[in-house]
Every structure is written in C-alpha cells, then in structure tokens.
Short mmCIF file of C-alpha atoms and ligand atoms in Angstrom, two decimals:
data_model
loop_
_atom_site.label_atom_id
_atom_site.label_comp_id
_atom_site.label_asym_id
_atom_site.label_seq_id
_atom_site.Cartn_x
_atom_site.Cartn_y
_atom_site.Cartn_z
CA MET V 1 111.80 122.74 104.75
CA ARG V 2 107.86 121.39 103.12
CA SER V 3 106.46 118.75 104.93
CA LEU V 4 104.02 116.03 103.73
CA SER V 5 101.02 114.23 104.55
CA LEU V 6 100.63 110.85 102.21
CA LEU V 7 97.69 108.99 102.14
CA GLY V 8 97.11 105.79 99.96
CA SER V 9 101.38 105.16 101.23
CA THR V 10 101.57 101.70 100.18
CA GLY V 11 99.78 101.84 97.29
CA SER V 12 100.95 102.49 93.42
CA ILE V 13 100.79 106.42 93.53
CA GLY V 14 101.83 106.40 97.24
CA THR V 15 105.12 104.14 96.75
CA GLN V 16 105.46 106.82 94.03
CA THR V 17 106.08 109.20 95.11
CA LEU V 18 108.11 108.56 97.94
CA GLU V 19 110.30 107.47 95.00
CA VAL V 20 110.24 110.91 94.17
CA VAL V 21 110.54 112.64 97.43
CA ARG V 22 113.83 110.16 98.73
CA ASP V 23 114.53 111.95 94.99
CA LEU V 24 114.10 115.53 95.52
CA ASN V 25 115.10 115.00 98.93
CA THR V 26 118.73 113.51 97.07
CA ARG V 27 118.58 116.71 95.07
CA GLY V 28 118.41 118.58 98.14
CA GLN V 29 115.54 120.62 95.41
CA ARG V 30 112.69 120.64 97.35
CA PRO V 31 113.08 118.35 99.99
CA TYR V 32 109.91 117.19 101.95
CA ARG V 33 109.48 116.28 105.71
CA VAL V 34 107.16 113.15 105.38
CA GLU V 35 105.15 113.57 108.73
CA VAL V 36 102.18 111.11 108.15
CA LEU V 37 101.92 107.81 106.20
CA ALA V 38 98.54 106.55 105.63
CA ALA V 39 97.27 102.91 104.04
CA HIS V 40 93.96 100.36 104.87
CA SER V 41 96.25 97.29 106.51
CA ASN V 42 99.19 96.79 104.28
CA VAL V 43 101.34 96.86 107.74
CA THR V 44 104.49 95.28 106.25
CA LEU V 45 105.77 97.90 103.82
CA LEU V 46 104.10 100.96 105.85
CA GLU V 47 106.26 99.87 108.20
CA GLN V 48 109.55 99.48 105.90
CA GLN V 49 108.20 103.60 105.22
CA VAL V 50 107.94 104.89 108.30
CA ARG V 51 111.15 102.93 109.14
CA GLU V 52 112.94 104.59 106.51
CA PHE V 53 110.89 108.29 106.33
CA ARG V 54 110.71 108.69 110.15
CA PRO V 55 106.85 110.11 110.16
CA ARG V 56 106.07 111.47 113.71
CA ALA V 57 102.04 109.84 112.86
CA ALA V 58 100.81 106.74 110.16
CA ALA V 59 96.85 105.71 109.83
CA LEU V 60 96.17 102.85 108.83
CA PHE V 61 92.43 102.66 107.43
CA ASP V 62 91.74 98.72 109.40
CA PRO V 63 91.28 99.19 113.64
CA ALA V 64 92.49 95.32 113.54
CA ALA V 65 95.98 95.92 111.27
CA ALA V 66 96.55 99.66 113.34
CA GLN V 67 96.88 97.04 116.67
CA ASP V 68 98.87 94.89 114.97
CA PHE V 69 100.92 98.03 113.53
CA ARG V 70 101.74 99.89 116.87
CA ASP V 71 102.55 96.61 118.14
CA ARG V 72 105.18 96.69 115.58
CA VAL V 73 106.52 99.42 116.21
CA ARG V 74 107.13 100.24 119.69
CA ASP V 75 110.36 101.15 118.98
CA MET V 76 109.35 104.60 117.52
CA ASP V 77 108.75 107.86 118.96
CA ILE V 78 105.62 107.35 116.70
CA THR V 79 101.44 108.12 117.09
CA VAL V 80 99.42 105.28 115.15
CA LEU V 81 96.10 106.62 114.81
CA SER V 82 92.89 104.13 112.99
CA GLY V 83 89.30 104.08 111.59
CA LEU V 84 88.46 106.83 109.35
CA GLU V 85 88.62 109.37 111.97
CA GLY V 86 93.03 108.34 111.78
CA LEU V 87 92.57 109.17 107.85
CA CYS V 88 90.82 112.10 108.76
CA GLN V 89 93.23 113.46 111.74
CA ALA V 90 96.28 112.28 109.39
CA ALA V 91 95.07 115.08 106.71
CA ALA V 92 94.52 117.67 109.12
CA TRP V 93 97.80 116.94 110.96
CA GLU V 94 98.70 120.37 112.16
CA GLU V 95 103.04 119.97 111.17
CA ALA V 96 101.71 119.15 106.97
CA ASP V 97 101.46 121.61 104.51
CA LEU V 98 101.18 119.27 101.68
CA VAL V 99 98.32 116.70 101.75
CA LEU V 100 99.26 114.12 98.58
CA ASN V 101 95.54 111.94 98.65
CA ALA V 102 96.20 108.30 97.02
CA VAL V 103 94.06 106.56 98.50
CA VAL V 104 91.33 104.00 96.40
CA GLY V 105 88.15 105.20 96.29
CA MET V 106 85.50 107.14 97.61
CA VAL V 107 86.80 106.29 100.83
CA GLY V 108 89.58 109.49 99.84
CA LEU V 109 85.97 112.49 100.37
CA ARG V 110 85.98 112.78 104.54
CA PRO V 111 90.29 113.73 104.64
CA THR V 112 90.32 116.01 101.65
CA LEU V 113 87.45 117.70 103.11
CA ALA V 114 89.37 117.68 106.35
CA ALA V 115 92.57 118.45 104.61
CA LEU V 116 90.78 121.51 102.86
CA ALA V 117 89.02 122.38 106.38
CA ALA V 118 92.57 122.22 108.51
CA GLY V 119 93.97 125.21 105.38
CA LYS V 120 96.51 122.05 103.28
CA THR V 121 97.47 122.09 100.34
CA VAL V 122 95.42 119.12 98.43
CA ALA V 123 97.27 117.49 95.80
CA LEU V 124 94.88 114.72 94.44
CA ALA V 125 95.15 111.41 92.82
CA ASN V 126 91.54 109.96 94.32
CA LYS V 127 89.28 110.79 91.52
CA GLU V 128 86.64 109.40 93.30
CA THR V 129 86.53 111.85 95.44
CA LEU V 130 85.61 114.71 93.19
CA VAL V 131 83.14 112.19 90.56
CA ALA V 132 81.36 112.40 94.02
CA GLY V 133 81.84 114.49 96.08
CA GLY V 134 83.05 117.26 93.18
CA GLN V 135 80.80 120.43 94.41
CA LEU V 136 81.94 119.80 97.72
CA VAL V 137 85.12 119.66 97.44
CA MET V 138 85.82 122.41 95.26
CA GLU V 139 83.68 124.39 97.84
CA ALA V 140 85.30 123.69 100.36
CA ALA V 141 88.64 124.62 98.70
CA ARG V 142 87.86 128.32 97.31
CA LYS V 143 86.44 128.90 100.97
CA GLN V 144 90.27 128.67 101.46
CA ASN V 145 91.37 130.44 99.11
CA LEU V 146 93.54 127.12 98.48
CA GLU V 147 94.79 125.30 94.61
CA LEU V 148 93.98 121.90 94.24
CA LEU V 149 96.95 120.19 92.76
CA PRO V 150 96.15 117.08 89.99
CA VAL V 151 98.48 114.41 90.26
CA ASP V 152 96.03 112.00 87.45
CA SER V 153 98.07 112.24 84.52
CA GLU V 154 96.08 113.83 82.54
CA HIS V 155 94.94 116.48 84.52
CA SER V 156 98.37 117.62 85.44
CA ALA V 157 98.83 118.14 81.87
CA ILE V 158 96.31 120.74 81.47
CA PHE V 159 96.45 121.96 84.42
CA GLN V 160 100.43 122.12 83.26
CA CYS V 161 98.57 123.20 79.76
CA LEU V 162 96.88 126.20 81.48
CA GLN V 163 100.15 127.83 82.94
CA GLY V 164 100.60 131.00 81.53
CA ASN V 165 96.98 131.39 79.85
CA THR V 166 93.65 132.54 80.71
CA ARG V 167 91.09 130.37 81.88
CA SER V 168 88.13 132.32 80.13
CA GLN V 169 89.93 131.84 77.28
CA VAL V 170 89.67 128.11 76.99
CA LYS V 171 87.35 126.55 74.58
CA ARG V 172 87.88 122.93 75.24
CA LEU V 173 89.93 120.19 77.09
CA LEU V 174 91.22 117.15 74.70
CA LEU V 175 91.62 114.36 77.41
CA THR V 176 92.80 111.17 75.80
CA ALA V 177 92.80 107.63 76.70
CA SER V 178 95.39 104.89 76.03
CA GLY V 179 91.47 103.08 75.35
CA GLY V 180 93.11 100.14 77.85
CA PRO V 181 93.94 96.72 76.90
CA PHE V 182 91.29 95.66 74.49
CA PHE V 183 91.02 98.39 72.19
CA GLY V 184 89.59 97.50 69.16
CA TRP V 185 87.43 94.42 70.66
CA PRO V 186 83.84 93.23 69.81
CA ARG V 187 81.30 93.58 72.60
CA GLU V 188 80.71 89.78 72.16
CA ARG V 189 84.57 89.03 73.03
CA LEU V 190 84.64 91.85 76.10
CA GLU V 191 82.08 89.68 77.51
CA LYS V 192 84.07 87.03 78.61
CA VAL V 193 87.00 89.07 79.36
CA THR V 194 89.06 87.73 82.60
CA PRO V 195 90.32 89.65 85.51
CA GLN V 196 94.13 88.60 84.54
CA GLN V 197 93.76 89.83 81.07
CA ALA V 198 91.98 92.84 82.07
CA LEU V 199 94.61 93.53 84.90
CA SER V 200 97.68 94.20 82.05
CA HIS V 201 97.34 97.41 81.44
CA PRO V 202 99.50 98.11 78.04
CA ASN V 203 101.17 101.72 79.06
CA TRP V 204 100.60 101.70 82.73
CA SER V 205 101.32 99.92 85.93
CA MET V 206 98.62 100.71 88.37
CA GLY V 207 96.06 99.76 91.23
CA ALA V 208 93.94 97.18 90.45
CA LYS V 209 91.04 98.99 90.91
CA VAL V 210 92.34 101.29 88.38
CA THR V 211 93.12 98.76 85.69
CA ILE V 212 89.94 97.48 85.67
CA ASP V 213 88.51 101.13 85.42
CA SER V 214 90.89 101.20 82.58
CA ALA V 215 89.77 98.71 80.99
CA THR V 216 86.35 99.18 80.79
CA MET V 217 86.86 103.06 79.61
CA MET V 218 85.27 103.90 83.35
CA ASN V 219 88.31 105.06 84.01
CA LYS V 220 88.03 107.95 81.53
CA GLY V 221 84.18 108.46 82.44
CA LEU V 222 85.76 109.26 86.10
CA GLU V 223 88.67 111.56 84.15
CA VAL V 224 85.69 113.54 82.77
CA MET V 225 83.38 114.47 85.74
CA GLU V 226 87.29 115.21 87.97
CA ALA V 227 87.99 117.76 85.05
CA ARG V 228 84.39 118.98 84.89
CA TRP V 229 85.23 119.65 88.51
CA LEU V 230 88.99 120.85 88.80
CA PHE V 231 89.15 122.82 85.69
CA GLY V 232 84.98 124.33 85.87
CA LEU V 233 84.21 123.76 82.16
CA PRO V 234 80.71 122.14 81.53
CA PRO V 235 80.68 118.58 80.12
CA GLN V 236 80.51 119.58 76.41
CA CYS V 237 83.63 120.76 76.59
CA ILE V 238 85.31 117.65 77.93
CA GLN V 239 86.00 115.75 75.00
CA VAL V 240 87.45 112.02 75.31
CA VAL V 241 90.14 111.23 72.45
CA VAL V 242 92.10 107.69 72.28
CA HIS V 243 95.97 108.21 71.60
CA ARG V 244 97.21 104.43 72.25
CA GLU V 245 100.67 105.90 72.79
CA SER V 246 99.44 107.40 76.32
CA ILE V 247 102.53 110.30 74.81
CA VAL V 248 100.40 113.30 75.28
CA HIS V 249 98.52 112.94 77.96
CA SER V 250 96.34 115.61 77.47
CA MET V 251 96.00 118.79 75.59
CA VAL V 252 93.75 122.42 75.91
CA GLU V 253 92.37 124.42 73.05
CA TYR V 254 91.90 128.00 73.03
CA GLN V 255 89.66 130.16 71.53
CA ASP V 256 92.16 131.52 68.75
CA ASN V 257 91.82 127.15 67.92
CA GLY V 258 95.49 126.57 69.59
CA VAL V 259 96.10 123.55 71.00
CA MET V 260 98.95 123.47 74.09
CA ALA V 261 99.58 119.46 74.46
CA GLN V 262 102.03 118.15 77.38
CA LEU V 263 103.80 115.26 75.65
CA GLY V 264 106.33 112.96 78.28
CA THR V 265 107.29 109.09 78.78
CA PRO V 266 103.81 107.09 79.75
CA ASP V 267 104.93 108.06 84.58
CA MET V 268 102.83 109.16 86.97
CA ARG V 269 106.78 110.12 88.81
CA LEU V 270 106.06 113.63 86.32
CA PRO V 271 102.49 114.29 87.61
CA ILE V 272 103.75 113.69 90.77
CA GLN V 273 106.88 115.58 90.39
CA TYR V 274 105.04 118.24 89.09
CA ALA V 275 102.76 118.85 92.08
CA LEU V 276 105.20 118.18 94.86
CA ALA V 277 107.26 121.00 92.93
CA TYR V 278 104.94 123.59 91.60
CA PRO V 279 105.14 126.18 89.60
CA ASP V 280 109.01 124.49 89.75
CA ARG V 281 109.99 122.07 87.39
CA LEU V 282 113.23 120.31 88.22
CA PRO V 283 115.72 117.34 87.07
CA GLY V 284 113.66 114.17 88.25
CA PRO V 285 113.54 110.16 87.54
CA VAL V 286 111.70 109.90 85.09
CA ARG V 287 113.57 109.12 81.25
CA GLU V 288 113.11 111.54 78.19
CA LEU V 289 110.75 111.67 75.73
CA ASP V 290 112.08 109.71 72.48
CA LEU V 291 109.66 111.08 69.78
CA PHE V 292 112.13 109.13 67.23
CA ALA V 293 111.42 105.82 68.82
CA ALA V 294 107.99 106.70 68.89
CA GLY V 295 107.65 107.84 66.08
CA ALA V 296 103.80 108.08 65.57
CA LEU V 297 100.58 109.13 67.36
CA HIS V 298 96.92 108.50 66.66
CA PHE V 299 93.79 109.95 67.88
CA ALA V 300 90.60 108.03 67.22
CA PRO V 301 86.75 108.58 68.49
CA PRO V 302 85.88 106.82 71.51
CA ASP V 303 83.80 103.53 70.94
CA LEU V 304 81.32 104.32 73.21
CA GLU V 305 79.22 101.13 72.36
CA ALA V 306 82.02 98.42 73.04
CA PHE V 307 82.91 100.61 76.57
CA PRO V 308 79.57 101.45 78.18
CA CYS V 309 80.79 102.71 81.46
CA LEU V 310 82.42 105.81 79.33
CA ALA V 311 79.09 106.19 77.85
CA ILE V 312 76.94 105.99 81.40
CA ALA V 313 79.40 107.94 83.41
CA LEU V 314 79.19 110.46 80.98
CA LYS V 315 75.12 110.07 81.08
CA ALA V 316 75.81 110.18 84.71
CA LEU V 317 77.76 113.86 84.56
CA GLU V 318 74.68 115.56 82.37
CA GLN V 319 72.34 113.91 85.40
CA GLY V 320 74.23 116.06 87.28
CA GLY V 321 73.01 116.15 91.38
CA LEU V 322 74.05 112.35 93.13
CA ALA V 323 74.32 110.78 89.69
CA PRO V 324 77.84 110.48 89.90
CA ALA V 325 77.29 109.07 93.27
CA ALA V 326 76.18 106.56 92.44
CA VAL V 327 77.94 105.01 89.51
CA ASN V 328 80.31 105.49 91.56
CA GLY V 329 79.49 103.65 93.80
CA ALA V 330 77.81 101.29 91.74
CA ASN V 331 81.42 100.52 90.21
CA GLU V 332 83.78 100.55 92.90
CA ARG V 333 81.14 97.35 93.71
CA ALA V 334 81.05 96.18 90.85
CA VAL V 335 84.76 95.79 90.21
CA GLU V 336 85.67 93.84 93.64
CA ALA V 337 83.35 91.46 92.74
CA PHE V 338 84.93 91.08 89.38
CA LEU V 339 88.16 90.77 90.41
CA LYS V 340 86.65 87.79 92.27
CA GLU V 341 85.00 86.29 89.70
CA GLN V 342 81.52 86.61 91.20
CA ILE V 343 80.73 88.53 87.77
CA GLY V 344 81.87 88.72 84.08
CA PHE V 345 83.06 91.86 82.67
CA MET V 346 80.84 93.52 81.23
CA ASP V 347 78.68 93.17 83.64
CA ILE V 348 80.98 96.11 85.51
CA ALA V 349 78.82 98.17 82.59
CA ARG V 350 75.42 96.37 83.48
CA LEU V 351 75.32 96.57 87.16
CA ALA V 352 76.46 101.32 86.44
CA GLU V 353 73.35 101.17 83.94
CA GLU V 354 71.13 99.84 86.41
CA ALA V 355 72.62 102.42 89.79
CA LEU V 356 72.44 105.59 86.85
CA ALA V 357 68.67 104.32 85.62
CA ALA V 358 67.53 103.40 89.37
CA CYS V 359 69.60 106.60 91.73
CA PRO V 360 68.48 109.35 93.51
CA GLN V 361 68.09 113.07 93.08
CA GLY V 362 69.00 115.12 94.65
CA ASP V 363 72.08 117.73 94.18
CA ALA V 364 75.01 117.30 95.71
CA GLY V 365 75.69 119.93 98.13
CA SER V 366 75.47 117.93 101.12
CA LEU V 367 78.11 115.44 102.32
CA GLU V 368 75.72 113.35 103.92
CA ASP V 369 73.37 113.51 100.48
CA VAL V 370 75.94 112.57 98.60
CA LEU V 371 77.82 109.17 101.00
CA ALA V 372 73.86 107.80 101.65
CA ALA V 373 74.10 108.06 97.65
CA ASP V 374 77.61 106.44 97.60
CA GLN V 375 76.24 103.88 100.31
CA TRP V 376 72.40 103.14 98.50
CA ALA V 377 74.80 101.99 95.13
CA ARG V 378 76.64 99.55 96.89
CA GLN V 379 73.41 98.27 98.93
CA ARG V 380 71.69 97.58 95.85
CA THR V 381 74.38 96.75 93.42
CA GLY V 382 75.43 93.83 96.03
CA GLU V 383 71.96 92.99 96.35
CA ARG V 384 72.01 92.10 92.59
CA ILE V 385 75.26 90.54 92.60
CA GLY V 386 73.98 87.88 94.94
CA GLU V 387 70.60 87.52 92.85
CA GLY V 388 72.68 86.29 90.20
CA LEU V 389 73.26 88.49 87.51
CA SER V 390 72.31 86.54 83.76
CA PRO V 391 73.45 88.60 80.71
CA SER V 392 70.04 88.17 78.43
CA ALA V 393 68.28 90.18 81.38
CA TRP V 394 70.39 93.10 81.80
CA LEU V 395 70.73 95.94 78.89
P1 NDP P 1 96.73 100.86 94.83
O1 NDP P 1 95.34 100.32 95.07
O2 NDP P 1 97.68 100.94 94.31
O3 NDP P 1 96.51 101.63 96.24
C1 NDP P 1 95.64 102.53 96.82
C2 NDP P 1 96.01 102.46 98.29
O4 NDP P 1 94.90 102.99 99.55
C3 NDP P 1 96.98 101.75 99.38
O5 NDP P 1 97.70 102.09 99.49
C4 NDP P 1 95.88 101.39 100.20
O6 NDP P 1 96.78 100.54 101.21
C5 NDP P 1 95.17 103.06 100.53
N1 NDP P 1 93.96 102.29 100.66
C6 NDP P 1 92.99 101.26 100.85
N2 NDP P 1 91.78 101.86 100.95
C7 NDP P 1 91.90 102.44 101.96
C8 NDP P 1 91.31 103.06 102.69
N3 NDP P 1 90.18 102.89 103.37
N4 NDP P 1 91.51 104.26 104.05
C9 NDP P 1 93.14 103.86 104.09
N5 NDP P 1 94.00 103.86 102.88
C10 NDP P 1 93.38 103.01 101.60
O7 NDP P 1 95.94 102.10 93.89
P2 NDP P 1 96.67 103.19 92.74
O8 NDP P 1 97.73 103.97 93.83
O9 NDP P 1 96.74 102.79 91.71
O10 NDP P 1 95.53 104.56 92.51
C11 NDP P 1 94.98 105.75 94.08
C12 NDP P 1 93.94 106.48 93.54
O11 NDP P 1 95.09 107.17 92.40
C13 NDP P 1 93.14 106.51 93.25
O12 NDP P 1 92.34 106.53 92.83
C14 NDP P 1 93.08 105.95 91.19
O13 NDP P 1 91.74 106.21 90.41
C15 NDP P 1 94.02 107.56 90.93
N6 NDP P 1 95.50 106.91 90.39
C16 NDP P 1 96.33 106.10 90.18
C17 NDP P 1 96.82 105.98 88.97
C18 NDP P 1 98.05 105.31 88.91
O14 NDP P 1 99.08 104.98 88.52
N7 NDP P 1 98.06 104.24 90.18
C19 NDP P 1 96.93 106.95 87.51
C20 NDP P 1 95.67 108.35 87.64
C21 NDP P 1 95.33 107.58 89.31
P3 NDP P 1 96.62 99.19 101.56
O15 NDP P 1 98.19 98.93 100.79
O16 NDP P 1 97.13 99.28 102.45
O17 NDP P 1 95.68 98.63 101.08
MG1 MG P 2 94.59 109.28 84.95
#
C-alpha cells in the first residue's frame, strides 16, 4: 500500500483527491493510506477528513486555526502542525511516498521543494509553484531523479500523450483553453464584469482563484509557463488553442506532424486518478465520454486583445528570470482585491502589466530572489490598489 500526503485537502482538488482515494481503496486497486492532510484554516472540513481517513498528522497554515484544531481532535492520536514550517514538514513527512500539492498560490513553492528534497514523488496541481519557481523545482527533481506528475488537466493530457513516444521528437504542445465565461465579449463589456459573473465557469467547478484566472485567461498564461517547465520546451513551441467544449484536454504534435490528443469528460478526478495510479489506467468515478452527445468540437486562436492577461503572461515567459514570479505575485494580489470588489475585472490585467514593466531583473535560480520578486510584486500591487485605480490612467 502506498501512502499519501495531501496538501490543500479541503479545496476543490483536495476533496476530489480524497474521493478518488476512497474509490480506489474501496475497489482494492492502488490503495492509499492517507498519512498527512494539510489546509489553510478550514478546521470543520479538515476535522471530518481526519476522522474518516485517520492520518498520522494534519497541518494548518493559520496558527490560530491549528490551535483550535488541536482542541477539536484531542481524543485522537494525531500530530498537528502549523505555519509554513508545518506545511513543509507535512510535505516531507517520512512515511509518505507521494505528495499531492493542491494548495492555491505561490505559498506551495517551499513545500514542493521540501518534498523533493526528501525524495518524495510529487503530484502537482499547484501551478503557481512552477510559474514562479520552475527552474528551482525542476533542478530539485532532476537532482533526485524524480519525475513530477502533473494534475492540471492540460498537463496531465500532455503527459498522457507523451507516454510511449520519444520526447525529443515533440514539435509543439497544443494547450487547450475553454475561453472561460466571457469568450467573445468585447473589452468594454469586460470592464464591467462582477466577481459573481466571473465565478461561474461554463465547464469546470474550481476554487475561486483559479476560476477568476480562467475568466481573465491568466490561467492559460500560467499554464503555458507550467508546461514550459514540466516538458522542457521553449515558449514558441507551446500554442494555446481555444476549445470551448473542454473535451480535448490538450495535444502533442510530433515531428511527423502526427498529433496525439487526450479526450474525456471534463472531470478533474481523471487527471487526479492518473497521477495516483500512474502508470496504470484503472476504472474510476469519471463518466464515459459521449462523443455523439458532444457532436462537434471547435478550435480557435486566443484573443490576446480582449484577454491581455494571457499576453502579459506570455511576455513574462519570454522575458524569463524573475518576471513570471512578479506577474504571478501581482496577479494573486489583484485577484484577491477583485474578489473583494476593490478593483474592476480589467484592473487585474493592468496591475499585472505594471508589475511586469517594473519587475526586478535577474534570474530565478535562487529561492531568496524568487520569494523577494513575489513579495515585491504583492506589495507594489497592494500599494497601487490602495491608491485607488482610475482606469483611464492605465494601459
Ligand atoms: P481551492 O481554493 O478550492 O483550495 C485551496 C486549498 O489550499 C484549500 O485546501 C486551502 O485550505 C488550501 N490553502 C490555501 N492557502 C493555504 C496555505 N497558505 N497553506 C496551506 N493550505 C492552503 O483551490 P483549488 O483546489 O481549485 O486549486 C488548488 C490548486 O490547483 C491551484 O493552484 C489551482 O490553480 C490548481 N488547479 C485547480 C483546478 C481545479 O479544478 N480546481 C484545476 C487545475 C489546477 P482552506 O480550505 O483551509 O482555505
Ligand atoms: Mg488547467
């Protein structure tokens, strides 16, 4: 039986991961013992989870929540960790073989590095880790001769399309994008989008941050960066393809112009299960794909003008060094402000663009520099938000 440390267990990916584990364990296929669960502050759900899965440890980032949690589980034999240190301990937990990192945001970087340093296989949903610290993470994995298992659906699709083929013969990655809820909207209409509108995604039900990123298409930009690191291809070999139906989860084009695609019902439990059962493909909870119901599949180029976040992310990738960390930090801060209705929808792009234009130079080979670029961007973005944005003065 393999054992799992799950970071971000109370989130959208985290709860679906536990569903998959429950299902695999019930079937007796690829059973997992859940060793550690970690979250930010959702003590109620975490308590339910530890009472069901009986892990040896639980971590809460928020120290007050961790204290509350200790009181709640006093009757159990469980170690309760807290803070970033606790999250890193959870990631490096000795008895765990696989760490699935499903926390949201750049805070996932240090735990990912801690897991790799401890020789764990890492399944990564937390894309911000690779966006900001891709160079560090890939070096750490190489040093330990460990393969990263992608959980993000597009990257899992690419990973699946690479199986049995020669990586050096890949010509391009075709990364599909649903286009989000505002596909086809003109810029003026996008200015007035509310958090409530942006939180309703047509094809996927996800956490708030990634849902907003999908609506601005920053998500696709972050995913291009994620793909660049995971698969080691230069940016010009990664093409974003808008595909409204979210049935083709991404494709790999080889030198002979043959294109391999992975298709399926849009359901994150498939890429999650693929990472947990890799290299096996086991029966699971995901519905069969009904191609007759789908009828037609459509593909289009992305509209970089209506969705400047994608263009900004691509520019940051081109620039390299600390630019992706800065854009990611600014975006995280801006999305938080948008959700609190402190700024407008298009201000997210404005703030990301500003951070890119003024970001610190230098390469992303040291953790301190990456963390400093992230902090710089958050602080600067926070100050800009505090000053109050007047859209006319921007872009
Ligand atoms: P959610 O917001 O639903 O969940 C986030 C999880 O991370 C929660 O368990 C939360 O705990 C925890 N968390 C947040 N901050 C911290 C912290 N500082 N320390 C410890 N735990 C923390 O996010 P999603 O599940 O949607 O997304 C997770 C990651 O996966 C993101 O990087 C996202 O981009 C990526 N992803 C998500 C997809 C999806 O379908 N949801 C698809 C592809 C990628 P708490 O509940 O206590 O706040
Ligand atoms: Mg994705």
